[in-house]
PDB file of C-alpha atoms in Angstrom:
ATOM      1  CA  ASN A   1      -0.037  -0.022   0.070  1.00 48.00           C
ATOM      2  CA  LYS A   2       1.635   3.012  -1.360  1.00 46.00           C
ATOM      3  CA  ARG A   3       1.468   6.968  -1.396  1.00 45.00           C
ATOM      4  CA  ALA A   4      -1.287   9.065   0.338  1.00 46.00           C
ATOM      5  CA  SER A   5      -2.292  12.395  -1.047  1.00 45.00           C
ATOM      6  CA  SER A   6      -5.025  14.888  -1.066  1.00 45.00           C
ATOM      7  CA  LYS A   7      -6.780  16.373  -4.175  1.00 44.00           C
ATOM      8  CA  VAL A   8      -8.861  19.259  -3.311  1.00 43.00           C
ATOM      9  CA  ILE A   9     -12.301  19.513  -5.188  1.00 42.00           C
ATOM     10  CA  PRO A  10     -15.242  21.618  -4.616  1.00 42.00           C
ATOM     11  CA  PHE A  11     -17.100  20.926  -1.327  1.00 40.00           C
ATOM     12  CA  ALA A  12     -14.928  17.819  -0.566  1.00 47.00           C
ATOM     13  CA  VAL A  13     -11.591  16.250  -0.543  1.00 53.00           C
ATOM     14  CA  ALA A  14     -10.398  13.096  -2.420  1.00 77.00           C
ATOM     15  CA  ASN A  15      -7.993  11.489  -0.130  1.00 85.00           C
ATOM     16  CA  SER A  16      -5.860   8.971  -1.690  1.00 89.00           C
ATOM     17  CA  ILE A  17      -5.720   6.235   0.731  1.00 91.00           C
ATOM     18  CA  CYS A  18      -3.345   4.060  -1.268  1.00 93.00           C
ATOM     19  CA  SER A  19      -2.351   2.823  -4.592  1.00 94.00           C
ATOM     20  CA  PHE A  20      -2.014  -0.899  -5.384  1.00 96.00           C
ATOM     21  CA  ASP A  21       0.654  -2.881  -7.428  1.00 92.00           C
ATOM     22  CA  GLU A  22       1.467  -6.571  -8.116  1.00 91.00           C
ATOM     23  CA  THR A  23       3.097  -7.221  -4.724  1.00 92.00           C
ATOM     24  CA  ASP A  24       0.057  -6.242  -2.790  1.00 93.00           C
ATOM     25  CA  PHE A  25      -1.624  -9.605  -4.181  1.00 94.00           C
ATOM     26  CA  ALA A  26      -1.018 -13.179  -4.004  1.00 91.00           C
ATOM     27  CA  GLY A  27      -1.081 -14.069  -7.456  1.00 91.00           C
ATOM     28  CA  GLY A  28      -0.790 -12.299 -11.012  1.00 92.00           C
ATOM     29  CA  VAL A  29      -3.578 -11.431 -13.623  1.00 93.00           C
ATOM     30  CA  GLY A  30      -5.687 -14.455 -14.124  1.00 90.00           C
ATOM     31  CA  ASN A  31      -4.942 -16.253 -11.013  1.00 93.00           C
ATOM     32  CA  TRP A  32      -8.222 -15.812  -9.509  1.00 96.00           C
ATOM     33  CA  PRO A  33      -8.243 -16.360  -5.902  1.00 95.00           C
ATOM     34  CA  TYR A  34     -11.937 -16.587  -5.104  1.00 96.00           C
ATOM     35  CA  THR A  35     -14.304 -19.474  -4.709  1.00 96.00           C
ATOM     36  CA  ASP A  36     -17.984 -19.852  -5.326  1.00 95.00           C
ATOM     37  CA  ALA A  37     -18.475 -19.363  -1.579  1.00 97.00           C
ATOM     38  CA  ASP A  38     -17.023 -15.965  -1.562  1.00 96.00           C
ATOM     39  CA  PHE A  39     -19.924 -15.037  -3.823  1.00 96.00           C
ATOM     40  CA  SER A  40     -22.786 -16.736  -2.045  1.00 95.00           C
ATOM     41  CA  ARG A  41     -25.779 -14.694  -1.238  1.00 94.00           C
ATOM     42  CA  ILE A  42     -28.376 -14.898   1.556  1.00 92.00           C
ATOM     43  CA  ASP A  43     -31.228 -14.288  -1.189  1.00 88.00           C
ATOM     44  CA  LYS A  44     -30.287 -16.658  -3.894  1.00 88.00           C
ATOM     45  CA  SER A  45     -33.511 -16.078  -5.839  1.00 87.00           C
ATOM     46  CA  ASP A  46     -33.336 -14.480  -9.471  1.00 85.00           C
ATOM     47  CA  ASP A  47     -32.320 -11.019  -9.388  1.00 78.00           C
ATOM     48  CA  THR A  48     -34.896  -9.859 -12.020  1.00 77.00           C
ATOM     49  CA  ARG A  49     -37.570 -10.600  -9.118  1.00 78.00           C
ATOM     50  CA  PHE A  50     -35.605  -8.162  -6.604  1.00 73.00           C
ATOM     51  CA  TYR A  51     -35.425  -5.306  -9.158  1.00 70.00           C
ATOM     52  CA  ASP A  52     -38.776  -5.808 -10.869  1.00 73.00           C
ATOM     53  CA  SER A  53     -40.369  -2.999  -9.250  1.00 69.00           C
ATOM     54  CA  PRO A  54     -38.474   0.591  -9.755  1.00 69.00           C
ATOM     55  CA  ARG A  55     -36.914   2.195  -6.845  1.00 68.00           C
ATOM     56  CA  PHE A  56     -36.828   5.931  -7.445  1.00 47.00           C
ATOM     57  CA  VAL A  57     -34.679   6.631  -4.319  1.00 52.00           C
ATOM     58  CA  THR A  58     -30.964   7.363  -3.830  1.00 63.00           C
ATOM     59  CA  HIS A  59     -28.927   4.738  -1.798  1.00 62.00           C
ATOM     60  CA  ILE A  60     -26.417   7.366  -0.213  1.00 68.00           C
ATOM     61  CA  ASP A  61     -27.167  10.599   1.479  1.00 80.00           C
ATOM     62  CA  ASP A  62     -26.937  13.883  -0.019  1.00 84.00           C
ATOM     63  CA  ASN A  63     -23.502  14.879   1.131  1.00 84.00           C
ATOM     64  CA  ALA A  64     -22.080  11.547  -0.303  1.00 84.00           C
ATOM     65  CA  ILE A  65     -23.692  12.158  -3.613  1.00 87.00           C
ATOM     66  CA  SER A  66     -22.153  15.615  -3.871  1.00 86.00           C
ATOM     67  CA  ALA A  67     -18.701  14.237  -2.862  1.00 89.00           C
ATOM     68  CA  LEU A  68     -19.013  11.579  -5.641  1.00 92.00           C
ATOM     69  CA  THR A  69     -20.334  14.277  -8.264  1.00 92.00           C
ATOM     70  CA  ASP A  70     -17.519  16.502  -7.448  1.00 91.00           C
ATOM     71  CA  TYR A  71     -14.979  13.797  -7.635  1.00 93.00           C
ATOM     72  CA  TYR A  72     -16.270  12.957 -11.017  1.00 93.00           C
ATOM     73  CA  GLU A  73     -15.984  16.516 -12.047  1.00 92.00           C
ATOM     74  CA  LEU A  74     -12.201  16.257 -10.989  1.00 91.00           C
ATOM     75  CA  GLU A  75     -11.745  13.122 -13.136  1.00 93.00           C
ATOM     76  CA  MET A  76     -13.482  14.175 -16.190  1.00 92.00           C
ATOM     77  CA  SER A  77     -12.693  17.990 -16.523  1.00 88.00           C
ATOM     78  CA  ASN A  78     -10.537  18.555 -19.621  1.00 73.00           C
ATOM     79  CA  LYS A  79     -10.257  14.996 -20.337  1.00 79.00           C
ATOM     80  CA  LYS A  80     -11.138  14.781 -23.828  1.00 77.00           C
ATOM     81  CA  LYS A  81     -12.342  17.417 -26.451  1.00 76.00           C
ATOM     82  CA  GLY A  82     -15.295  16.565 -28.482  1.00 81.00           C
ATOM     83  CA  GLY A  83     -17.333  14.673 -25.659  1.00 92.00           C
ATOM     84  CA  ILE A  84     -16.386  11.980 -23.025  1.00 96.00           C
ATOM     85  CA  ASP A  85     -18.079   8.720 -23.724  1.00 97.00           C
ATOM     86  CA  VAL A  86     -19.214   7.200 -20.400  1.00 98.00           C
ATOM     87  CA  LEU A  87     -20.577   3.768 -19.454  1.00 98.00           C
ATOM     88  CA  ASP A  88     -22.595   3.425 -16.459  1.00 98.00           C
ATOM     89  CA  LEU A  89     -22.723  -0.079 -15.151  1.00 98.00           C
ATOM     90  CA  CYS A  90     -25.786  -1.279 -12.875  1.00 95.00           C
ATOM     91  CA  SER A  91     -27.197   2.113 -13.745  1.00 95.00           C
ATOM     92  CA  SER A  92     -30.647   3.340 -12.331  1.00 93.00           C
ATOM     93  CA  TRP A  93     -32.738   6.733 -12.633  1.00 91.00           C
ATOM     94  CA  VAL A  94     -29.917   8.975 -11.753  1.00 91.00           C
ATOM     95  CA  SER A  95     -26.097   8.607 -12.631  1.00 93.00           C
ATOM     96  CA  HIS A  96     -24.546  11.312 -10.310  1.00 93.00           C
ATOM     97  CA  LEU A  97     -22.551  12.577 -13.284  1.00 95.00           C
ATOM     98  CA  PRO A  98     -21.790  16.265 -13.175  1.00 93.00           C
ATOM     99  CA  GLU A  99     -23.662  18.466 -15.609  1.00 93.00           C
ATOM    100  CA  GLN A 100     -21.913  19.559 -18.884  1.00 91.00           C
ATOM    101  CA  ASN A 101     -20.100  22.672 -18.510  1.00 90.00           C
ATOM    102  CA  ASP A 102     -16.901  24.543 -20.105  1.00 89.00           C
ATOM    103  CA  SER A 103     -14.732  21.671 -19.203  1.00 90.00           C
ATOM    104  CA  ILE A 104     -17.024  18.654 -19.541  1.00 93.00           C
ATOM    105  CA  THR A 105     -18.943  17.642 -22.649  1.00 94.00           C
ATOM    106  CA  TYR A 106     -20.457  14.272 -22.845  1.00 95.00           C
ATOM    107  CA  GLY A 107     -20.433  12.033 -26.251  1.00 95.00           C
ATOM    108  CA  LYS A 108     -22.596   9.015 -25.611  1.00 96.00           C
ATOM    109  CA  VAL A 109     -23.600   8.132 -22.062  1.00 98.00           C
ATOM    110  CA  ALA A 110     -24.753   4.577 -22.069  1.00 98.00           C
ATOM    111  CA  GLY A 111     -26.468   2.896 -19.172  1.00 98.00           C
ATOM    112  CA  VAL A 112     -26.699  -0.893 -18.218  1.00 97.00           C
ATOM    113  CA  GLY A 113     -29.150  -1.530 -15.467  1.00 95.00           C
ATOM    114  CA  MET A 114     -31.855  -3.957 -14.178  1.00 93.00           C
ATOM    115  CA  ASN A 115     -34.930  -1.887 -14.418  1.00 94.00           C
ATOM    116  CA  GLU A 116     -36.390  -0.408 -17.622  1.00 95.00           C
ATOM    117  CA  GLU A 117     -38.444   2.363 -15.758  1.00 95.00           C
ATOM    118  CA  GLU A 118     -35.634   3.501 -13.757  1.00 95.00           C
ATOM    119  CA  LEU A 119     -33.324   3.542 -16.719  1.00 96.00           C
ATOM    120  CA  ALA A 120     -35.874   5.504 -18.906  1.00 96.00           C
ATOM    121  CA  LYS A 121     -36.027   8.301 -16.311  1.00 96.00           C
ATOM    122  CA  ASN A 122     -32.463   9.039 -16.327  1.00 96.00           C
ATOM    123  CA  LYS A 123     -32.075  12.094 -18.312  1.00 96.00           C
ATOM    124  CA  GLN A 124     -28.233  11.799 -18.537  1.00 96.00           C
ATOM    125  CA  LEU A 125     -28.375   8.655 -20.411  1.00 97.00           C
ATOM    126  CA  THR A 126     -28.188   8.973 -24.277  1.00 97.00           C
ATOM    127  CA  GLU A 127     -28.805   5.157 -24.538  1.00 98.00           C
ATOM    128  CA  TYR A 128     -29.696   2.273 -22.155  1.00 97.00           C
ATOM    129  CA  TYR A 129     -29.937  -1.458 -21.984  1.00 97.00           C
ATOM    130  CA  VAL A 130     -31.669  -3.843 -19.471  1.00 96.00           C
ATOM    131  CA  GLN A 131     -29.122  -6.404 -18.594  1.00 97.00           C
ATOM    132  CA  ASP A 132     -28.610  -8.692 -15.623  1.00 95.00           C
ATOM    133  CA  LEU A 133     -24.786  -8.687 -15.095  1.00 96.00           C
ATOM    134  CA  ASN A 134     -24.861 -11.493 -12.931  1.00 95.00           C
ATOM    135  CA  LYS A 135     -26.572 -13.662 -15.682  1.00 95.00           C
ATOM    136  CA  GLU A 136     -24.796 -12.028 -18.605  1.00 96.00           C
ATOM    137  CA  PRO A 137     -21.572 -10.369 -17.653  1.00 97.00           C
ATOM    138  CA  THR A 138     -20.202  -9.726 -20.988  1.00 96.00           C
ATOM    139  CA  LEU A 139     -20.705  -6.313 -22.777  1.00 97.00           C
ATOM    140  CA  SER A 140     -20.595  -7.600 -26.160  1.00 97.00           C
ATOM    141  CA  ARG A 141     -22.876  -5.114 -27.532  1.00 97.00           C
ATOM    142  CA  PHE A 142     -20.065  -2.575 -27.008  1.00 98.00           C
ATOM    143  CA  GLU A 143     -16.929  -2.428 -29.381  1.00 98.00           C
ATOM    144  CA  ASP A 144     -13.201  -2.546 -27.984  1.00 98.00           C
ATOM    145  CA  ASP A 145     -11.861   0.922 -26.928  1.00 98.00           C
ATOM    146  CA  SER A 146     -15.275   2.592 -26.947  1.00 97.00           C
ATOM    147  CA  PHE A 147     -15.340   4.328 -23.843  1.00 98.00           C
ATOM    148  CA  ASP A 148     -13.431   6.999 -21.925  1.00 97.00           C
ATOM    149  CA  VAL A 149     -14.993   6.328 -18.461  1.00 97.00           C
ATOM    150  CA  VAL A 150     -16.642   3.326 -16.973  1.00 98.00           C
ATOM    151  CA  CYS A 151     -18.655   4.035 -13.549  1.00 97.00           C
ATOM    152  CA  ASN A 152     -20.421   2.017 -11.161  1.00 96.00           C
ATOM    153  CA  VAL A 153     -22.209   3.337  -8.222  1.00 95.00           C
ATOM    154  CA  VAL A 154     -22.811   1.349  -4.782  1.00 90.00           C
ATOM    155  CA  SER A 155     -23.408  -1.999  -6.651  1.00 91.00           C
ATOM    156  CA  VAL A 156     -20.034  -3.696  -7.114  1.00 95.00           C
ATOM    157  CA  ASP A 157     -21.053  -5.726  -3.963  1.00 95.00           C
ATOM    158  CA  TYR A 158     -23.789  -7.439  -5.634  1.00 93.00           C
ATOM    159  CA  LEU A 159     -21.782  -8.569  -8.585  1.00 96.00           C
ATOM    160  CA  THR A 160     -21.286 -12.432  -8.739  1.00 96.00           C
ATOM    161  CA  ASN A 161     -19.092 -12.601 -11.662  1.00 97.00           C
ATOM    162  CA  PRO A 162     -16.823  -9.579 -11.237  1.00 97.00           C
ATOM    163  CA  LEU A 163     -13.920 -11.186 -13.127  1.00 97.00           C
ATOM    164  CA  GLU A 164     -15.889 -11.156 -16.333  1.00 98.00           C
ATOM    165  CA  VAL A 165     -17.349  -7.864 -15.639  1.00 98.00           C
ATOM    166  CA  PHE A 166     -14.020  -6.188 -14.880  1.00 98.00           C
ATOM    167  CA  GLN A 167     -12.181  -7.823 -17.950  1.00 98.00           C
ATOM    168  CA  GLU A 168     -15.137  -6.397 -20.091  1.00 98.00           C
ATOM    169  CA  MET A 169     -14.722  -2.902 -18.462  1.00 98.00           C
ATOM    170  CA  HIS A 170     -10.993  -2.993 -19.312  1.00 98.00           C
ATOM    171  CA  ARG A 171     -11.790  -4.215 -22.985  1.00 98.00           C
ATOM    172  CA  VAL A 172     -14.234  -1.353 -23.782  1.00 98.00           C
ATOM    173  CA  LEU A 173     -12.046   1.347 -22.154  1.00 98.00           C
ATOM    174  CA  ARG A 174      -9.920   3.290 -24.480  1.00 97.00           C
ATOM    175  CA  PRO A 175      -6.274   3.412 -23.630  1.00 97.00           C
ATOM    176  CA  GLY A 176      -5.749   5.969 -20.735  1.00 96.00           C
ATOM    177  CA  GLY A 177      -9.447   5.438 -19.955  1.00 97.00           C
ATOM    178  CA  ILE A 178     -10.873   5.275 -16.202  1.00 97.00           C
ATOM    179  CA  ALA A 179     -12.941   2.904 -14.313  1.00 98.00           C
ATOM    180  CA  LEU A 180     -14.537   4.370 -11.187  1.00 98.00           C
ATOM    181  CA  MET A 181     -15.934   1.883  -8.827  1.00 97.00           C
ATOM    182  CA  SER A 182     -17.532   3.753  -5.838  1.00 94.00           C
ATOM    183  CA  PHE A 183     -19.127   2.287  -2.728  1.00 92.00           C
ATOM    184  CA  SER A 184     -20.448   3.371   0.806  1.00 88.00           C
ATOM    185  CA  ASN A 185     -21.239   1.085   3.941  1.00 82.00           C
ATOM    186  CA  ARG A 186     -24.988   0.640   2.919  1.00 73.00           C
ATOM    187  CA  CYS A 187     -26.277  -2.300   0.759  1.00 70.00           C
ATOM    188  CA  PHE A 188     -29.075  -4.731   0.510  1.00 76.00           C
ATOM    189  CA  ALA A 189     -27.562  -7.346   2.714  1.00 84.00           C
ATOM    190  CA  THR A 190     -29.588 -10.112   1.392  1.00 88.00           C
ATOM    191  CA  LYS A 191     -28.193  -9.438  -2.133  1.00 87.00           C
ATOM    192  CA  ALA A 192     -24.558  -8.355  -1.199  1.00 92.00           C
ATOM    193  CA  ILE A 193     -21.968 -11.230  -1.665  1.00 94.00           C
ATOM    194  CA  ALA A 194     -20.679 -13.022   1.444  1.00 95.00           C
ATOM    195  CA  MET A 195     -17.166 -11.950   1.566  1.00 96.00           C
ATOM    196  CA  TRP A 196     -18.441  -8.213   1.280  1.00 94.00           C
ATOM    197  CA  LEU A 197     -20.445  -8.458   4.483  1.00 93.00           C
ATOM    198  CA  GLN A 198     -17.597 -10.139   6.197  1.00 94.00           C
ATOM    199  CA  ALA A 199     -15.239  -7.194   5.435  1.00 94.00           C
ATOM    200  CA  ASP A 200     -14.601  -3.888   6.773  1.00 93.00           C
ATOM    201  CA  ASP A 201     -14.109  -0.513   4.680  1.00 92.00           C
ATOM    202  CA  ILE A 202     -10.437  -1.391   4.063  1.00 92.00           C
ATOM    203  CA  GLY A 203     -11.215  -4.864   3.296  1.00 94.00           C
ATOM    204  CA  ARG A 204     -13.599  -3.835   0.870  1.00 93.00           C
ATOM    205  CA  LEU A 205     -11.439  -1.564  -1.009  1.00 95.00           C
ATOM    206  CA  THR A 206      -8.874  -4.256  -1.224  1.00 96.00           C
ATOM    207  CA  ILE A 207     -11.576  -6.725  -2.710  1.00 97.00           C
ATOM    208  CA  VAL A 208     -12.407  -4.270  -5.423  1.00 97.00           C
ATOM    209  CA  ALA A 209      -8.660  -3.521  -6.133  1.00 97.00           C
ATOM    210  CA  SER A 210      -8.284  -7.245  -6.358  1.00 97.00           C
ATOM    211  CA  TYR A 211     -10.872  -7.387  -9.119  1.00 97.00           C
ATOM    212  CA  PHE A 212      -9.127  -5.063 -11.156  1.00 98.00           C
ATOM    213  CA  HIS A 213      -5.744  -6.621 -10.521  1.00 97.00           C
ATOM    214  CA  TYR A 214      -6.845 -10.175 -11.509  1.00 97.00           C
ATOM    215  CA  SER A 215      -8.909  -9.212 -14.351  1.00 97.00           C
ATOM    216  CA  ALA A 216      -6.447  -7.339 -16.548  1.00 97.00           C
ATOM    217  CA  LYS A 217      -3.306  -5.571 -16.945  1.00 96.00           C
ATOM    218  CA  TRP A 218      -4.319  -1.971 -15.622  1.00 98.00           C
ATOM    219  CA  SER A 219      -1.773   0.528 -15.545  1.00 97.00           C
ATOM    220  CA  SER A 220      -2.842   1.947 -12.034  1.00 97.00           C
ATOM    221  CA  ILE A 221      -4.988   1.011  -9.342  1.00 97.00           C
ATOM    222  CA  GLU A 222      -5.803   3.469  -6.474  1.00 96.00           C
ATOM    223  CA  ALA A 223      -8.190   3.941  -3.606  1.00 95.00           C
ATOM    224  CA  PHE A 224      -9.904   7.191  -2.584  1.00 94.00           C
ATOM    225  CA  ASN A 225     -11.875   8.487   0.421  1.00 92.00           C
ATOM    226  CA  LEU A 226     -14.077  11.098  -0.748  1.00 90.00           C
ATOM    227  CA  LYS A 227     -15.306  12.258   2.505  1.00 72.00           C
ATOM    228  CA  ASP A 228     -13.631  15.180   4.806  1.00 60.00           C
ATOM    229  CA  ALA A 229     -12.112  14.091   7.923  1.00 54.00           C
ATOM    230  CA  PRO A 230     -14.837  14.485  11.013  1.00 56.00           C
ATOM    231  CA  LEU A 231     -15.338  17.926  11.996  1.00 58.00           C
ATOM    232  CA  LYS A 232     -14.734  19.193  15.480  1.00 64.00           C
ATOM    233  CA  THR A 233     -17.684  20.074  17.737  1.00 64.00           C
ATOM    234  CA  PRO A 234     -17.132  23.789  19.077  1.00 68.00           C
ATOM    235  CA  ASP A 235     -16.657  24.218  22.704  1.00 73.00           C
ATOM    236  CA  ARG A 236     -19.974  24.857  24.617  1.00 71.00           C
ATOM    237  CA  PRO A 237     -20.268  28.257  26.122  1.00 66.00           C
ATOM    238  CA  SER A 238     -20.547  28.312  29.992  1.00 74.00           C
ATOM    239  CA  PHE A 239     -23.753  28.556  31.643  1.00 66.00           C
ATOM    240  CA  GLY A 240     -23.014  31.911  32.689  1.00 71.00           C
ATOM    241  CA  GLU A 241     -22.092  32.964  29.025  1.00 67.00           C
ATOM    242  CA  MET A 242     -25.283  31.442  27.851  1.00 61.00           C
ATOM    243  CA  PHE A 243     -27.377  33.222  30.691  1.00 65.00           C
ATOM    244  CA  SER A 244     -25.967  36.669  29.974  1.00 76.00           C
ATOM    245  CA  ASN A 245     -26.143  36.088  26.089  1.00 73.00           C
ATOM    246  CA  PRO A 246     -28.670  33.489  25.132  1.00 68.00           C
ATOM    247  CA  ALA A 247     -27.903  34.067  21.510  1.00 69.00           C
ATOM    248  CA  ALA A 248     -24.444  32.449  22.094  1.00 61.00           C
ATOM    249  CA  GLY A 249     -26.117  29.367  23.468  1.00 57.00           C
ATOM    250  CA  PHE A 250     -28.364  29.135  20.491  1.00 61.00           C
ATOM    251  CA  ALA A 251     -25.515  29.608  18.174  1.00 67.00           C
ATOM    252  CA  TRP A 252     -23.765  26.849  19.633  1.00 51.00           C
ATOM    253  CA  ALA A 253     -26.429  24.257  19.726  1.00 63.00           C
ATOM    254  CA  SER A 254     -27.095  25.054  16.036  1.00 66.00           C
ATOM    255  CA  THR A 255     -23.424  24.746  14.848  1.00 61.00           C
ATOM    256  CA  ALA A 256     -23.117  21.533  17.036  1.00 47.00           C
ATOM    257  CA  SER A 257     -26.155  20.035  15.453  1.00 57.00           C
ATOM    258  CA  ALA A 258     -24.691  20.718  11.923  1.00 59.00           C
ATOM    259  CA  VAL A 259     -21.306  19.197  12.913  1.00 46.00           C
ATOM    260  CA  ALA A 260     -23.092  16.075  14.303  1.00 52.00           C
ATOM    261  CA  LYS A 261     -25.382  15.719  11.045  1.00 60.00           C
ATOM    262  CA  SER A 262     -22.227  15.995   8.982  1.00 58.00           C
ATOM    263  CA  ASN A 263     -20.111  13.688  10.630  1.00 54.00           C
ATOM    264  CA  GLN A 264     -22.907  10.951  10.805  1.00 61.00           C
ATOM    265  CA  GLY A 265     -23.316  11.024   6.995  1.00 69.00           C
ATOM    266  CA  ASP A 266     -22.505   8.093   4.736  1.00 81.00           C
ATOM    267  CA  PRO A 267     -18.898   7.338   3.872  1.00 83.00           C
ATOM    268  CA  MET A 268     -17.779   7.292   0.065  1.00 90.00           C
ATOM    269  CA  PHE A 269     -15.048   5.330  -1.469  1.00 92.00           C
ATOM    270  CA  VAL A 270     -13.842   4.991  -4.936  1.00 95.00           C
ATOM    271  CA  VAL A 271     -11.457   2.581  -6.465  1.00 97.00           C
ATOM    272  CA  LYS A 272      -9.927   3.689  -9.704  1.00 97.00           C
ATOM    273  CA  GLY A 273      -8.500   1.706 -12.440  1.00 98.00           C
ATOM    274  CA  VAL A 274      -6.618   3.244 -15.329  1.00 97.00           C
ATOM    275  CA  LYS A 275      -6.292   1.590 -18.494  1.00 97.00           C
TER     276      LYS A 275
END
């Protein structure tokens, strides 16, 4: 586990937790170390039943969404003239991509997801496809070297065939393209894979990094924490100060409440692979 750094972006900080190289893993590319037991799930029923009804909700809180969108903006700004081509895997009714601006324009934005109603509501997608990646992990409808960015938001923990999915991600990315796999600590526990439920945050970062490593020859793999360090609660005024100046007490209570709310928000992590 290598260097750590901070990259400042609007309203958030992308803290580089570590980068990974071949020495961080037991085997080389193709030496898949996992067993079927690692990908077992509590609910083994067909995923199409679970996702049959649309869920027009977000699965992370507003601060985590803002941090992720700001991080996307950092990664995509000035990346390519003429429009960035994006593939959103396990897509839904919202992709959390930044709006187009002077430094970001989109070409095609393709979504692959489980529920057609959700995908049809996603205004950022230029095209979408209903596909269960756990049944059909190939992305054969897309040509080699056809995307600049592949993203996946809080869904990597549900993949039961991640080796094939990550191999396909590498295939469809252009040289220098990036894959951004983000997750928090929330999930549908009955559908998440066994080893995900058994791991802590660092273990989950390592799991996702290992998917990259064993699937193909990526030029770099790096893990980020997108949330700021916890804020410090301000010192409470003395009872005497609050008695003589009630406004000071109200100001402290308001600030302390805001700090507590911010600190209790969802964590947000990204593992980034560069082709």
